[in-house]
């Protein structure tokens, strides 16, 4: 049997005003071609189908089109909810099983048996994102930690598939030591949520995970990663899907995806020649984040910004200005701000009839620095 493992589609994701659905569409078209070429019979989608709990209509249209195309190719699809998905929205997809080869598992099942799917001699144990609230509700021992509860649940799932010839775990969770890409929801990839690799039962032949957006393998656990670069922290990152061949022994073959638009972060220093940079930018395709390092008193900042905007047009997603020297001392700031500081001193004296304490001046300067920085990076 041949399977394909993908995850973290994040349909409806946008960068600034730019929707990433065309990048996703481009990836999903390749997924369908790969399924046909590699004679895949089951596609596993390990959660985060959508970017938001309430996805817009265009994103739902894109996903339903993809799922029905797979159905007409005779391919079965298994989807589980990720932390970005609404459990109830994924639940509504369960009805489609009656008319299409679609199997949706919306939330961890009270009885692990109900989260097992069987395809001949293959059993797939599904664990949609185990939210803390839900896993606490499922577990009678409230004093156990989150990861202990998940580990217990994984053990119970493994027991349910014991007798199957091939066993697969399909789950949306964080495994300890996984290298994140920086585009995952930060609160859900911390230590608290990290399940230890040894807590994943040995019995599974393949462990298909979603949640972490970087393609990688940790012991037996595989993250396929997202099928396109989600945000700028994934710049330069290659994207893959995993082909899983169940034969006498199990083979896993990562297949690289083409990207519709690469993400680029371009740094421009105060001494860089803007003409040369423009030439370099023209040779790149994709979406851009530009970070301009400049002396904040430099009046040409806005001219440079305009030039870059004109050159990149809608492909410029973010423009940031960084003060020239991040390490400069408070003292070096004071001369530029002297006027505001003395105005403050005057005001203080007028109202309170005494001079400003040194401590207060220091704090005032700090606020000025912060306000200045924020004005330019907003
Ligand atoms: Mn995700």
Tab-separated table of C-alpha atoms and ligand atoms in Angstrom:
chain	number	residue	atom	x	y	z
A	1	UNK	CA	0.000	0.000	0.000
A	2	UNK	CA	1.241	3.489	-0.823
A	3	UNK	CA	0.417	6.573	1.229
A	4	UNK	CA	1.291	10.241	1.095
A	5	UNK	CA	1.711	12.345	4.250
A	6	UNK	CA	1.192	16.132	4.229
A	7	UNK	CA	0.231	18.656	6.924
A	8	UNK	CA	-0.236	22.284	7.945
A	9	UNK	CA	-1.935	23.615	4.814
A	10	UNK	CA	-3.080	26.762	6.649
A	11	UNK	CA	-5.636	27.636	3.978
A	12	UNK	CA	-6.587	31.291	4.403
A	13	UNK	CA	-3.147	32.352	5.636
A	14	UNK	CA	-2.186	35.861	4.616
A	15	UNK	CA	0.937	37.999	4.845
A	16	UNK	CA	-0.168	41.579	5.251
A	17	UNK	CA	-2.713	42.088	2.480
A	18	UNK	CA	-1.447	39.148	0.460
A	19	UNK	CA	-3.390	35.877	0.557
A	20	UNK	CA	-1.210	32.764	0.408
A	21	UNK	CA	-3.960	30.637	-1.120
A	22	UNK	CA	-2.308	30.677	-4.545
A	23	UNK	CA	0.874	29.261	-2.970
A	24	UNK	CA	-1.204	26.561	-1.290
A	25	UNK	CA	-3.115	25.837	-4.511
A	26	UNK	CA	0.185	25.411	-6.357
A	27	UNK	CA	1.372	22.927	-3.703
A	28	UNK	CA	-1.901	20.983	-3.677
A	29	UNK	CA	-1.843	20.630	-7.479
A	30	UNK	CA	1.566	18.975	-7.078
A	31	UNK	CA	0.193	16.741	-4.312
A	32	UNK	CA	-2.488	15.446	-6.683
A	33	UNK	CA	0.083	14.829	-9.448
A	34	UNK	CA	2.341	12.981	-6.994
A	35	UNK	CA	-0.601	10.855	-5.789
A	36	UNK	CA	-1.351	9.874	-9.406
A	37	UNK	CA	2.280	9.236	-10.407
A	38	UNK	CA	3.145	7.309	-7.273
A	39	UNK	CA	-0.141	5.372	-7.256
A	40	UNK	CA	-1.016	6.583	-3.767
A	41	UNK	CA	-4.201	5.109	-2.330
A	42	UNK	CA	-4.431	7.088	0.928
A	43	UNK	CA	-3.519	10.720	1.605
A	44	UNK	CA	-2.912	11.639	5.247
A	45	UNK	CA	-3.363	15.291	6.269
A	46	UNK	CA	-1.985	15.765	9.782
A	47	UNK	CA	-3.967	18.850	10.827
A	48	UNK	CA	-4.077	22.634	10.420
A	49	UNK	CA	-6.135	22.383	7.252
A	50	UNK	CA	-7.177	25.988	7.828
A	51	UNK	CA	-5.297	28.905	9.312
A	52	UNK	CA	-8.280	30.129	11.294
A	53	UNK	CA	-11.190	28.556	13.156
A	54	UNK	CA	-13.591	30.527	10.921
A	55	UNK	CA	-12.062	30.255	7.448
A	56	UNK	CA	-13.258	32.555	4.679
A	57	UNK	CA	-15.320	31.156	1.799
A	58	UNK	CA	-12.479	31.248	-0.732
A	59	UNK	CA	-10.325	29.039	1.492
A	60	UNK	CA	-13.160	26.575	2.092
A	61	UNK	CA	-13.774	26.449	-1.656
A	62	UNK	CA	-10.085	25.663	-2.261
A	63	UNK	CA	-10.052	22.811	0.295
A	64	UNK	CA	-13.354	21.272	-0.848
A	65	UNK	CA	-12.196	21.398	-4.465
A	66	UNK	CA	-8.950	19.629	-3.474
A	67	UNK	CA	-10.770	16.927	-1.479
A	68	UNK	CA	-13.290	16.211	-4.234
A	69	UNK	CA	-10.522	16.018	-6.865
A	70	UNK	CA	-8.806	13.373	-4.722
A	71	UNK	CA	-12.101	11.511	-4.467
A	72	UNK	CA	-12.591	11.434	-8.225
A	73	UNK	CA	-9.060	10.042	-8.572
A	74	UNK	CA	-10.146	7.195	-6.274
A	75	UNK	CA	-7.837	8.345	-3.471
A	76	UNK	CA	-8.920	8.115	0.168
A	77	UNK	CA	-8.127	11.123	2.337
A	78	UNK	CA	-7.824	11.167	6.119
A	79	UNK	CA	-7.954	14.558	7.820
A	80	UNK	CA	-7.530	15.393	11.511
A	81	UNK	CA	-8.022	18.755	13.216
A	82	UNK	CA	-4.935	20.777	14.158
A	83	UNK	CA	-4.711	23.525	16.767
A	84	UNK	CA	-5.663	26.153	14.171
A	85	UNK	CA	-8.761	24.232	13.043
A	86	UNK	CA	-12.176	24.404	14.643
A	87	UNK	CA	-13.111	20.974	16.010
A	88	UNK	CA	-16.717	21.624	14.996
A	89	UNK	CA	-15.884	22.614	11.430
A	90	UNK	CA	-13.855	19.415	10.926
A	91	UNK	CA	-16.743	17.509	12.529
A	92	UNK	CA	-19.050	18.734	9.757
A	93	UNK	CA	-16.712	17.068	7.207
A	94	UNK	CA	-17.529	13.667	8.726
A	95	UNK	CA	-20.771	13.610	6.693
A	96	UNK	CA	-18.760	13.526	3.491
A	97	UNK	CA	-17.704	9.956	4.233
A	98	UNK	CA	-21.129	8.869	2.954
A	99	UNK	CA	-20.582	10.378	-0.479
A	100	UNK	CA	-16.782	10.574	-0.844
A	101	UNK	CA	-13.587	8.787	0.155
A	102	UNK	CA	-13.097	11.273	2.970
A	103	UNK	CA	-12.461	10.338	6.585
A	104	UNK	CA	-12.457	13.186	9.085
A	105	UNK	CA	-11.477	12.861	12.747
A	106	UNK	CA	-12.365	16.073	14.500
A	107	UNK	CA	-11.156	15.650	18.109
A	108	UNK	CA	-9.514	13.060	20.382
A	109	UNK	CA	-12.127	10.322	21.026
A	110	UNK	CA	-13.310	9.570	24.540
A	111	UNK	CA	-12.900	5.920	23.619
A	112	UNK	CA	-9.625	5.583	21.650
A	113	UNK	CA	-11.232	2.757	19.654
A	114	UNK	CA	-13.468	5.309	17.910
A	115	UNK	CA	-10.407	7.124	16.535
A	116	UNK	CA	-9.109	4.100	14.586
A	117	UNK	CA	-9.625	3.842	10.817
A	118	UNK	CA	-9.157	0.527	9.012
A	119	UNK	CA	-8.151	-0.004	5.399
A	120	UNK	CA	-7.651	-3.756	4.826
A	121	UNK	CA	-4.597	-4.809	6.798
A	122	UNK	CA	-3.723	-1.212	7.689
A	123	UNK	CA	-4.985	0.512	10.845
A	124	UNK	CA	-4.586	4.268	11.299
A	125	UNK	CA	-4.779	5.591	14.854
A	126	UNK	CA	-5.763	9.265	14.820
A	127	UNK	CA	-4.996	11.899	17.407
A	128	UNK	CA	-6.302	15.334	16.399
A	129	UNK	CA	-4.714	18.189	18.362
A	130	UNK	CA	-5.131	17.266	22.034
A	131	UNK	CA	-6.069	20.624	23.524
A	132	UNK	CA	-5.247	20.847	27.197
A	133	UNK	CA	-8.910	21.215	28.122
A	134	UNK	CA	-9.926	18.142	26.152
A	135	UNK	CA	-7.128	15.864	27.306
A	136	UNK	CA	-7.855	16.805	30.933
A	137	UNK	CA	-11.505	15.963	30.329
A	138	UNK	CA	-10.577	12.544	28.866
A	139	UNK	CA	-8.185	11.654	31.642
A	140	UNK	CA	-9.399	10.656	35.082
A	141	UNK	CA	-6.107	11.452	36.865
A	142	UNK	CA	-6.076	15.234	36.982
A	143	UNK	CA	-2.682	15.407	38.692
A	144	UNK	CA	-0.748	14.104	35.732
A	145	UNK	CA	1.041	16.594	33.497
A	146	UNK	CA	-0.231	17.359	29.997
A	147	UNK	CA	2.484	15.263	28.333
A	148	UNK	CA	1.848	12.324	30.655
A	149	UNK	CA	-1.815	12.402	29.719
A	150	UNK	CA	-0.978	12.464	26.016
A	151	UNK	CA	1.519	9.602	26.497
A	152	UNK	CA	-1.171	7.510	28.222
A	153	UNK	CA	-3.587	8.228	25.407
A	154	UNK	CA	-1.005	7.244	22.772
A	155	UNK	CA	-0.475	3.948	24.584
A	156	UNK	CA	-4.222	3.298	24.514
A	157	UNK	CA	-4.318	4.057	20.765
A	158	UNK	CA	-1.416	1.633	20.145
A	159	UNK	CA	-3.258	-1.091	22.008
A	160	UNK	CA	-6.288	-0.673	19.741
A	161	UNK	CA	-4.263	-1.342	16.581
A	162	UNK	CA	-2.205	-4.210	18.054
A	163	UNK	CA	-3.564	-6.903	15.754
A	164	UNK	CA	-3.226	-4.993	12.441
A	165	UNK	CA	-0.496	-5.955	9.943
A	166	UNK	CA	0.449	-2.282	9.404
A	167	UNK	CA	0.013	0.423	12.009
A	168	UNK	CA	0.163	4.154	11.476
A	169	UNK	CA	-0.222	7.005	13.956
A	170	UNK	CA	-1.619	10.238	12.514
A	171	UNK	CA	-1.347	13.069	15.062
A	172	UNK	CA	-1.086	16.819	15.498
A	173	UNK	CA	1.331	17.448	18.353
A	174	UNK	CA	4.670	18.792	19.506
A	175	UNK	CA	7.507	16.321	20.030
A	176	UNK	CA	10.450	17.284	22.249
A	177	UNK	CA	13.565	18.312	20.289
A	178	UNK	CA	11.594	19.077	17.127
A	179	UNK	CA	13.110	22.079	15.345
A	180	UNK	CA	10.377	24.639	14.935
A	181	UNK	CA	10.335	27.043	11.984
A	182	UNK	CA	9.065	30.036	13.936
A	183	UNK	CA	5.649	30.193	12.257
A	184	UNK	CA	3.901	27.837	14.675
A	185	UNK	CA	1.713	29.323	17.383
A	186	UNK	CA	4.412	29.983	20.007
A	187	UNK	CA	2.329	29.039	23.039
A	188	UNK	CA	1.730	25.502	21.673
A	189	UNK	CA	5.320	24.483	20.873
A	190	UNK	CA	6.832	25.165	24.290
A	191	UNK	CA	8.260	22.671	26.762
A	192	UNK	CA	4.908	22.215	28.487
A	193	UNK	CA	3.364	20.688	25.345
A	194	UNK	CA	6.394	18.702	24.148
A	195	UNK	CA	5.758	14.966	24.202
A	196	UNK	CA	8.961	12.953	24.621
A	197	UNK	CA	9.935	10.850	21.579
A	198	UNK	CA	10.039	7.751	23.811
A	199	UNK	CA	6.359	8.338	24.645
A	200	UNK	CA	5.427	7.459	21.092
A	201	UNK	CA	4.752	3.707	21.199
A	202	UNK	CA	7.298	1.559	19.331
A	203	UNK	CA	4.543	-0.485	17.682
A	204	UNK	CA	3.721	2.065	14.979
A	205	UNK	CA	5.309	1.435	11.578
A	206	UNK	CA	5.038	5.085	10.612
A	207	UNK	CA	4.215	8.167	12.663
A	208	UNK	CA	2.725	10.988	10.556
A	209	UNK	CA	2.804	14.266	12.424
A	210	UNK	CA	1.604	17.807	11.913
A	211	UNK	CA	2.109	20.979	13.996
A	212	UNK	CA	5.786	21.776	13.373
A	213	UNK	CA	6.250	23.408	9.956
A	214	UNK	CA	9.798	22.199	9.226
A	215	UNK	CA	10.234	18.854	7.443
A	216	UNK	CA	12.141	16.503	9.780
A	217	UNK	CA	12.378	13.119	11.450
A	218	UNK	CA	12.770	12.557	15.185
A	219	UNK	CA	13.336	8.866	15.884
A	220	UNK	CA	10.277	7.254	14.328
A	221	UNK	CA	8.236	10.441	14.147
A	222	UNK	CA	8.000	12.307	10.844
A	223	UNK	CA	6.932	15.890	10.335
A	224	UNK	CA	6.097	16.558	6.697
A	225	UNK	CA	6.121	20.306	7.409
A	226	UNK	CA	3.944	22.899	5.690
A	227	UNK	CA	3.771	22.669	1.872
A	228	UNK	CA	4.883	26.299	1.331
A	229	UNK	CA	6.904	28.873	3.291
A	230	UNK	CA	4.328	30.219	5.735
A	231	UNK	CA	6.152	33.359	6.903
A	232	UNK	CA	9.573	35.021	6.654
A	233	UNK	CA	11.167	32.885	9.359
A	234	UNK	CA	10.858	30.044	6.771
A	235	UNK	CA	12.799	31.932	4.087
A	236	UNK	CA	15.110	29.602	2.185
A	237	UNK	CA	13.417	26.522	3.656
A	238	UNK	CA	12.708	23.638	1.274
A	239	UNK	CA	9.314	21.965	1.432
A	240	UNK	CA	8.435	18.276	1.194
A	241	UNK	CA	5.741	15.635	1.320
A	242	UNK	CA	6.477	12.081	2.491
A	243	UNK	CA	5.696	9.035	0.371
A	244	UNK	CA	5.217	5.988	2.611
A	245	UNK	CA	5.392	2.550	1.039
A	246	UNK	CA	4.110	-0.324	3.151
A	247	UNK	CA	5.744	-3.521	1.943
A	248	UNK	CA	7.766	-6.220	3.687
A	249	UNK	CA	9.637	-3.337	5.278
A	250	UNK	CA	8.456	0.261	5.367
A	251	UNK	CA	10.003	2.797	3.020
A	252	UNK	CA	9.769	6.558	3.471
A	253	UNK	CA	10.654	8.822	0.578
A	254	UNK	CA	10.519	12.610	0.942
A	255	UNK	CA	9.470	14.346	-2.282
A	256	UNK	CA	10.437	17.995	-2.698
A	257	UNK	CA	7.765	20.498	-3.685
A	258	UNK	CA	8.184	23.445	-6.020
A	259	UNK	CA	7.344	26.823	-4.515
A	260	UNK	CA	5.077	29.289	-6.272
A	261	UNK	CA	6.602	32.288	-4.439
A	262	UNK	CA	9.772	32.127	-2.355
A	263	UNK	CA	9.985	34.423	0.656
A	264	UNK	CA	12.985	36.770	0.722
A	265	UNK	CA	14.346	38.953	3.482
A	266	UNK	CA	16.595	41.691	2.141
A	267	UNK	CA	18.790	43.783	4.428
A	268	UNK	CA	19.915	47.197	3.245
A	269	UNK	CA	22.696	48.998	5.121
A	270	UNK	CA	23.286	52.774	5.221
A	271	UNK	CA	26.266	52.496	2.830
A	272	UNK	CA	24.608	50.114	0.335
A	273	UNK	CA	24.119	51.356	-3.166
A	274	UNK	CA	20.401	51.378	-3.834
A	275	UNK	CA	20.916	50.970	-7.573
A	276	UNK	CA	22.886	47.736	-7.086
A	277	UNK	CA	20.295	46.477	-4.635
A	278	UNK	CA	17.525	47.244	-7.110
A	279	UNK	CA	19.296	45.161	-9.749
A	280	UNK	CA	19.571	42.262	-7.299
A	281	UNK	CA	15.912	42.548	-6.280
A	282	UNK	CA	14.829	42.509	-9.927
A	283	UNK	CA	16.491	39.118	-10.379
A	284	UNK	CA	14.515	37.568	-7.499
A	285	UNK	CA	10.934	36.356	-7.679
A	286	UNK	CA	8.582	36.034	-4.758
A	287	UNK	CA	7.484	38.041	-1.739
A	288	UNK	CA	9.771	40.412	0.140
A	289	UNK	CA	10.536	41.741	3.570
A	290	UNK	CA	12.983	44.624	3.446
A	291	UNK	CA	14.912	45.784	6.501
A	292	UNK	CA	16.602	49.147	6.077
A	293	UNK	CA	19.264	50.039	8.618
A	294	UNK	CA	19.586	53.800	8.820
A	295	UNK	CA	20.492	56.702	11.004
A	296	UNK	CA	17.069	57.776	12.207
A	297	UNK	CA	17.929	61.422	11.438
A	298	UNK	CA	18.623	60.536	7.823
A	299	UNK	CA	16.030	62.401	5.799
A	300	UNK	CA	16.429	60.060	2.830
A	301	UNK	CA	14.714	57.135	4.624
A	302	UNK	CA	11.342	57.946	3.068
A	303	UNK	CA	12.865	58.420	-0.388
A	304	UNK	CA	14.546	55.010	-0.151
A	305	UNK	CA	11.302	53.454	1.078
A	306	UNK	CA	9.390	54.918	-1.872
A	307	UNK	CA	12.004	53.595	-4.322
A	308	UNK	CA	11.727	50.076	-2.919
A	309	UNK	CA	7.938	50.241	-2.908
A	310	UNK	CA	7.921	51.315	-6.550
A	311	UNK	CA	10.300	48.516	-7.489
A	312	UNK	CA	8.592	45.659	-5.661
A	313	UNK	CA	4.970	46.827	-5.821
A	314	UNK	CA	2.531	44.379	-4.219
A	315	UNK	CA	5.327	41.867	-3.634
A	316	UNK	CA	6.701	44.048	-0.842
A	317	UNK	CA	4.984	42.551	2.192
A	318	UNK	CA	6.931	44.220	4.995
A	319	UNK	CA	9.220	47.221	5.271
A	320	UNK	CA	11.116	47.854	8.471
A	321	UNK	CA	13.585	50.532	9.515
A	322	UNK	CA	16.195	49.589	12.080
A	323	UNK	CA	18.144	52.290	13.931
A	324	UNK	CA	21.763	52.333	12.800
A	325	UNK	CA	23.397	51.227	16.031
A	326	UNK	CA	21.330	48.987	18.247
A	327	UNK	CA	24.042	49.086	20.906
A	328	UNK	CA	24.332	52.819	21.332
A	329	UNK	CA	24.228	54.011	24.887
A	330	UNK	CA	21.566	56.118	26.523
A	331	UNK	CA	24.039	58.977	26.820
A	332	UNK	CA	24.596	59.170	23.088
A	333	UNK	CA	20.885	59.691	22.679
A	334	UNK	CA	20.580	62.615	25.042
A	335	UNK	CA	22.035	65.373	22.817
A	336	UNK	CA	19.447	64.707	20.084
A	337	UNK	CA	16.678	64.769	22.615
A	338	UNK	CA	17.935	67.711	24.575
A	339	UNK	CA	15.055	69.914	23.564
A	340	UNK	CA	12.378	67.510	24.726
A	341	UNK	CA	14.287	66.797	27.922
A	342	UNK	CA	14.661	70.460	28.797
A	343	UNK	CA	11.023	71.068	27.883
A	344	UNK	CA	10.115	68.306	30.313
A	345	UNK	CA	12.351	69.824	32.999
A	346	UNK	CA	10.643	73.197	32.527
A	347	UNK	CA	7.198	71.627	32.686
A	348	UNK	CA	8.075	69.667	35.841
A	349	UNK	CA	9.392	72.758	37.553
A	350	UNK	CA	6.373	74.808	36.590
A	351	UNK	CA	3.903	72.260	37.979
A	352	UNK	CA	5.720	70.883	41.021
A	353	UNK	CA	8.066	73.761	41.858
A	354	UNK	CA	11.091	71.500	42.114
A	355	UNK	CA	13.685	70.008	39.806
A	356	UNK	CA	13.256	66.613	38.177
A	357	UNK	CA	14.964	63.681	39.937
A	358	UNK	CA	17.767	62.080	37.850
A	359	UNK	CA	15.937	58.723	37.865
A	360	UNK	CA	12.881	60.261	36.269
A	361	UNK	CA	14.965	61.892	33.528
A	362	UNK	CA	16.496	58.509	32.731
A	363	UNK	CA	13.046	56.948	32.423
A	364	UNK	CA	11.809	59.803	30.305
A	365	UNK	CA	14.724	59.313	27.889
A	366	UNK	CA	13.974	55.605	27.717
A	367	UNK	CA	10.362	56.321	26.765
A	368	UNK	CA	11.555	58.774	24.110
A	369	UNK	CA	13.858	56.127	22.636
A	370	UNK	CA	11.083	53.568	22.602
A	371	UNK	CA	8.604	55.966	21.005
A	372	UNK	CA	11.149	56.909	18.330
A	373	UNK	CA	11.863	53.281	17.487
A	374	UNK	CA	8.180	52.387	17.302
A	375	UNK	CA	7.354	55.317	15.058
A	376	UNK	CA	9.739	54.041	12.450
A	377	UNK	CA	8.941	50.336	12.665
A	378	UNK	CA	5.153	50.523	12.900
B	1	LIG	MN1	0.434	24.588	11.807
